[in-house]
Amino acid sequence: MGPEPRERAIARLRAAGQRVTANREALVDVLGRAERPLTLPEILRERPDLAQSSAYRNLLALEQAEVVRRVDGVDEFARFELDDGLTDHHHHLICSACGRVEDTAMPGAIETAIAKAAEPPKVDGFGEELTVVVDGIFETNWT
């Protein structure tokens, strides 16, 4: 991850009144290098020096500061990734057989059509973020 997304993540933390700590920066770095949303065990494999309880608490603080976004799959593991405002906008493929979650991009024409078709009602104090989740089964799970 280059310095720009990291700097924006730190700015969001400060704007939310959260402290910038070495553990939070480490989590941002791990998620910034990831090619897909990661579970807590996957994050800890990348950074075994982080305590599980501390990592989870810090992920929640990063989520509240809109630095990290939680991606729920079909299994018992929440996954985490940097918020779209810090990375390229993307959507998710979620395997209903194994729970695997992968990032995917949509062609521009589809993004435009989705945005027009799914325009949410304007409500004061509500900010929308449009994402698409495609449920299916990855070929490795076909039997």
PDB file of C-alpha atoms in Angstrom:
ATOM      1  CA  MET A   1       0.000   0.000   0.000  1.00  0.00           C
ATOM      2  CA  GLY A   2       1.369   3.385  -0.959  1.00  0.00           C
ATOM      3  CA  PRO A   3       1.573   6.315   1.426  1.00  0.00           C
ATOM      4  CA  GLU A   4      -1.603   8.018   0.188  1.00  0.00           C
ATOM      5  CA  PRO A   5      -4.198   5.458   1.430  1.00  0.00           C
ATOM      6  CA  ARG A   6      -2.260   5.126   4.693  1.00  0.00           C
ATOM      7  CA  GLU A   7      -2.227   8.902   5.193  1.00  0.00           C
ATOM      8  CA  ARG A   8      -5.962   9.086   4.469  1.00  0.00           C
ATOM      9  CA  ALA A   9      -6.586   6.267   6.965  1.00  0.00           C
ATOM     10  CA  ILE A  10      -4.632   8.143   9.630  1.00  0.00           C
ATOM     11  CA  ALA A  11      -6.558  11.338   8.839  1.00  0.00           C
ATOM     12  CA  ARG A  12      -9.871   9.465   9.238  1.00  0.00           C
ATOM     13  CA  LEU A  13      -8.751   8.058  12.582  1.00  0.00           C
ATOM     14  CA  ARG A  14      -7.841  11.510  13.851  1.00  0.00           C
ATOM     15  CA  ALA A  15     -11.072  13.045  12.511  1.00  0.00           C
ATOM     16  CA  ALA A  16     -13.019  10.393  14.438  1.00  0.00           C
ATOM     17  CA  GLY A  17     -11.148  11.269  17.629  1.00  0.00           C
ATOM     18  CA  GLN A  18      -9.315   7.920  17.634  1.00  0.00           C
ATOM     19  CA  ARG A  19      -5.665   7.495  18.536  1.00  0.00           C
ATOM     20  CA  VAL A  20      -3.172   6.467  15.871  1.00  0.00           C
ATOM     21  CA  THR A  21      -1.300   3.511  17.355  1.00  0.00           C
ATOM     22  CA  ALA A  22       1.310   1.108  16.021  1.00  0.00           C
ATOM     23  CA  ASN A  23      -1.224  -1.753  16.135  1.00  0.00           C
ATOM     24  CA  ARG A  24      -3.813   0.211  14.170  1.00  0.00           C
ATOM     25  CA  GLU A  25      -1.218   1.190  11.595  1.00  0.00           C
ATOM     26  CA  ALA A  26      -0.141  -2.467  11.354  1.00  0.00           C
ATOM     27  CA  LEU A  27      -3.745  -3.523  10.675  1.00  0.00           C
ATOM     28  CA  VAL A  28      -4.124  -0.840   7.993  1.00  0.00           C
ATOM     29  CA  ASP A  29      -0.881  -2.042   6.377  1.00  0.00           C
ATOM     30  CA  VAL A  30      -1.970  -5.710   6.360  1.00  0.00           C
ATOM     31  CA  LEU A  31      -5.382  -4.884   4.896  1.00  0.00           C
ATOM     32  CA  GLY A  32      -3.825  -2.507   2.387  1.00  0.00           C
ATOM     33  CA  ARG A  33      -1.640  -5.303   0.995  1.00  0.00           C
ATOM     34  CA  ALA A  34      -4.464  -7.856   0.883  1.00  0.00           C
ATOM     35  CA  GLU A  35      -6.118  -8.721  -2.413  1.00  0.00           C
ATOM     36  CA  ARG A  36      -9.404  -9.632  -0.724  1.00  0.00           C
ATOM     37  CA  PRO A  37     -11.141  -9.177   2.634  1.00  0.00           C
ATOM     38  CA  LEU A  38      -9.340 -11.042   5.435  1.00  0.00           C
ATOM     39  CA  THR A  39     -10.612 -12.864   8.512  1.00  0.00           C
ATOM     40  CA  LEU A  40      -9.053 -12.141  11.895  1.00  0.00           C
ATOM     41  CA  PRO A  41      -7.105 -15.460  11.824  1.00  0.00           C
ATOM     42  CA  GLU A  42      -5.721 -14.510   8.384  1.00  0.00           C
ATOM     43  CA  ILE A  43      -4.681 -11.092   9.679  1.00  0.00           C
ATOM     44  CA  LEU A  44      -2.958 -12.698  12.668  1.00  0.00           C
ATOM     45  CA  ARG A  45      -1.059 -15.081  10.367  1.00  0.00           C
ATOM     46  CA  GLU A  46       0.334 -11.994   8.635  1.00  0.00           C
ATOM     47  CA  ARG A  47       1.117 -10.282  11.952  1.00  0.00           C
ATOM     48  CA  PRO A  48       1.581 -12.936  14.668  1.00  0.00           C
ATOM     49  CA  ASP A  49       2.952 -10.230  16.975  1.00  0.00           C
ATOM     50  CA  LEU A  50      -0.583  -8.808  17.372  1.00  0.00           C
ATOM     51  CA  ALA A  51      -2.708 -10.166  20.210  1.00  0.00           C
ATOM     52  CA  GLN A  52      -6.069 -11.487  18.996  1.00  0.00           C
ATOM     53  CA  SER A  53      -8.187  -9.500  21.477  1.00  0.00           C
ATOM     54  CA  SER A  54      -6.266  -6.299  20.780  1.00  0.00           C
ATOM     55  CA  ALA A  55      -6.471  -6.803  17.004  1.00  0.00           C
ATOM     56  CA  TYR A  56     -10.227  -7.337  17.190  1.00  0.00           C
ATOM     57  CA  ARG A  57     -10.765  -4.248  19.378  1.00  0.00           C
ATOM     58  CA  ASN A  58      -8.630  -2.185  17.020  1.00  0.00           C
ATOM     59  CA  LEU A  59     -10.520  -3.473  13.965  1.00  0.00           C
ATOM     60  CA  LEU A  60     -13.755  -2.296  15.605  1.00  0.00           C
ATOM     61  CA  ALA A  61     -12.241   1.141  16.266  1.00  0.00           C
ATOM     62  CA  LEU A  62     -11.030   1.300  12.657  1.00  0.00           C
ATOM     63  CA  GLU A  63     -14.502   0.291  11.480  1.00  0.00           C
ATOM     64  CA  GLN A  64     -16.125   3.045  13.558  1.00  0.00           C
ATOM     65  CA  ALA A  65     -13.669   5.561  12.069  1.00  0.00           C
ATOM     66  CA  GLU A  66     -14.628   4.367   8.549  1.00  0.00           C
ATOM     67  CA  VAL A  67     -11.097   3.164   7.853  1.00  0.00           C
ATOM     68  CA  VAL A  68     -12.097  -0.503   7.740  1.00  0.00           C
ATOM     69  CA  ARG A  69     -15.234  -2.141   6.427  1.00  0.00           C
ATOM     70  CA  ARG A  70     -16.634  -5.458   7.655  1.00  0.00           C
ATOM     71  CA  VAL A  71     -17.679  -7.934   4.974  1.00  0.00           C
ATOM     72  CA  ASP A  72     -19.985 -10.693   6.154  1.00  0.00           C
ATOM     73  CA  GLY A  73     -19.942 -13.975   4.292  1.00  0.00           C
ATOM     74  CA  VAL A  74     -21.925 -17.139   4.835  1.00  0.00           C
ATOM     75  CA  ASP A  75     -19.613 -18.690   7.432  1.00  0.00           C
ATOM     76  CA  GLU A  76     -18.899 -17.674  11.015  1.00  0.00           C
ATOM     77  CA  PHE A  77     -15.967 -15.405  10.125  1.00  0.00           C
ATOM     78  CA  ALA A  78     -16.308 -11.692   9.560  1.00  0.00           C
ATOM     79  CA  ARG A  79     -13.847 -10.363   7.047  1.00  0.00           C
ATOM     80  CA  PHE A  80     -12.248  -6.960   7.005  1.00  0.00           C
ATOM     81  CA  GLU A  81     -10.914  -4.697   4.286  1.00  0.00           C
ATOM     82  CA  LEU A  82     -10.002  -1.055   3.888  1.00  0.00           C
ATOM     83  CA  ASP A  83     -12.999   1.172   3.221  1.00  0.00           C
ATOM     84  CA  ASP A  84     -13.761   1.918  -0.444  1.00  0.00           C
ATOM     85  CA  GLY A  85     -12.762   5.542   0.077  1.00  0.00           C
ATOM     86  CA  LEU A  86      -9.197   4.364   0.736  1.00  0.00           C
ATOM     87  CA  THR A  87      -9.003   1.849  -2.116  1.00  0.00           C
ATOM     88  CA  ASP A  88     -10.526   1.289  -5.526  1.00  0.00           C
ATOM     89  CA  HIS A  89     -14.295   0.804  -5.517  1.00  0.00           C
ATOM     90  CA  HIS A  90     -15.203  -2.870  -5.876  1.00  0.00           C
ATOM     91  CA  HIS A  91     -17.820  -5.507  -5.098  1.00  0.00           C
ATOM     92  CA  HIS A  92     -17.689  -9.036  -3.691  1.00  0.00           C
ATOM     93  CA  LEU A  93     -18.193 -12.603  -4.810  1.00  0.00           C
ATOM     94  CA  ILE A  94     -19.256 -14.799  -1.884  1.00  0.00           C
ATOM     95  CA  CYS A  95     -19.217 -18.587  -2.162  1.00  0.00           C
ATOM     96  CA  SER A  96     -22.257 -20.085  -0.458  1.00  0.00           C
ATOM     97  CA  ALA A  97     -20.490 -23.468  -0.210  1.00  0.00           C
ATOM     98  CA  CYS A  98     -17.171 -22.571   1.470  1.00  0.00           C
ATOM     99  CA  GLY A  99     -17.608 -18.928   2.537  1.00  0.00           C
ATOM    100  CA  ARG A 100     -14.703 -17.632   0.444  1.00  0.00           C
ATOM    101  CA  VAL A 101     -14.977 -13.917  -0.356  1.00  0.00           C
ATOM    102  CA  GLU A 102     -13.215 -12.372  -3.341  1.00  0.00           C
ATOM    103  CA  ASP A 103     -13.125  -8.807  -4.636  1.00  0.00           C
ATOM    104  CA  THR A 104     -14.491  -8.142  -8.105  1.00  0.00           C
ATOM    105  CA  ALA A 105     -14.877  -5.068 -10.288  1.00  0.00           C
ATOM    106  CA  MET A 106     -17.876  -4.347 -12.466  1.00  0.00           C
ATOM    107  CA  PRO A 107     -17.606  -2.765 -15.927  1.00  0.00           C
ATOM    108  CA  GLY A 108     -18.366   0.967 -15.939  1.00  0.00           C
ATOM    109  CA  ALA A 109     -21.660   0.529 -17.795  1.00  0.00           C
ATOM    110  CA  ILE A 110     -22.898  -1.898 -15.141  1.00  0.00           C
ATOM    111  CA  GLU A 111     -21.783   0.443 -12.333  1.00  0.00           C
ATOM    112  CA  THR A 112     -23.743   3.288 -13.956  1.00  0.00           C
ATOM    113  CA  ALA A 113     -26.858   1.138 -14.485  1.00  0.00           C
ATOM    114  CA  ILE A 114     -26.752  -0.157 -10.900  1.00  0.00           C
ATOM    115  CA  ALA A 115     -26.344   3.364  -9.507  1.00  0.00           C
ATOM    116  CA  LYS A 116     -29.346   4.609 -11.506  1.00  0.00           C
ATOM    117  CA  ALA A 117     -31.557   1.628 -10.690  1.00  0.00           C
ATOM    118  CA  ALA A 118     -30.717   1.510  -7.004  1.00  0.00           C
ATOM    119  CA  GLU A 119     -30.728   5.200  -6.162  1.00  0.00           C
ATOM    120  CA  PRO A 120     -31.722   5.292  -2.495  1.00  0.00           C
ATOM    121  CA  PRO A 121     -34.178   7.824  -1.156  1.00  0.00           C
ATOM    122  CA  LYS A 122     -32.602  11.009   0.152  1.00  0.00           C
ATOM    123  CA  VAL A 123     -32.797  11.078   3.937  1.00  0.00           C
ATOM    124  CA  ASP A 124     -31.087  13.769   6.017  1.00  0.00           C
ATOM    125  CA  GLY A 125     -28.165  12.356   7.965  1.00  0.00           C
ATOM    126  CA  PHE A 126     -27.924   9.181   5.881  1.00  0.00           C
ATOM    127  CA  GLY A 127     -24.968   8.543   3.576  1.00  0.00           C
ATOM    128  CA  GLU A 128     -25.359   5.666   1.181  1.00  0.00           C
ATOM    129  CA  GLU A 129     -22.702   3.395  -0.239  1.00  0.00           C
ATOM    130  CA  LEU A 130     -23.667   1.149  -3.100  1.00  0.00           C
ATOM    131  CA  THR A 131     -22.058  -2.276  -3.194  1.00  0.00           C
ATOM    132  CA  VAL A 132     -23.064  -5.459  -4.934  1.00  0.00           C
ATOM    133  CA  VAL A 133     -22.648  -8.911  -3.442  1.00  0.00           C
ATOM    134  CA  VAL A 134     -22.807 -11.832  -5.841  1.00  0.00           C
ATOM    135  CA  ASP A 135     -23.624 -15.114  -4.123  1.00  0.00           C
ATOM    136  CA  GLY A 136     -22.666 -18.294  -5.907  1.00  0.00           C
ATOM    137  CA  ILE A 137     -20.367 -21.297  -5.719  1.00  0.00           C
ATOM    138  CA  PHE A 138     -16.737 -21.270  -6.819  1.00  0.00           C
ATOM    139  CA  GLU A 139     -15.830 -24.039  -9.246  1.00  0.00           C
ATOM    140  CA  THR A 140     -13.521 -25.670  -6.675  1.00  0.00           C
ATOM    141  CA  ASN A 141     -16.664 -26.553  -4.664  1.00  0.00           C
ATOM    142  CA  TRP A 142     -18.627 -28.127  -7.505  1.00  0.00           C
ATOM    143  CA  THR A 143     -19.232 -31.829  -6.968  1.00  0.00           C
TER     144      THR A 143
END
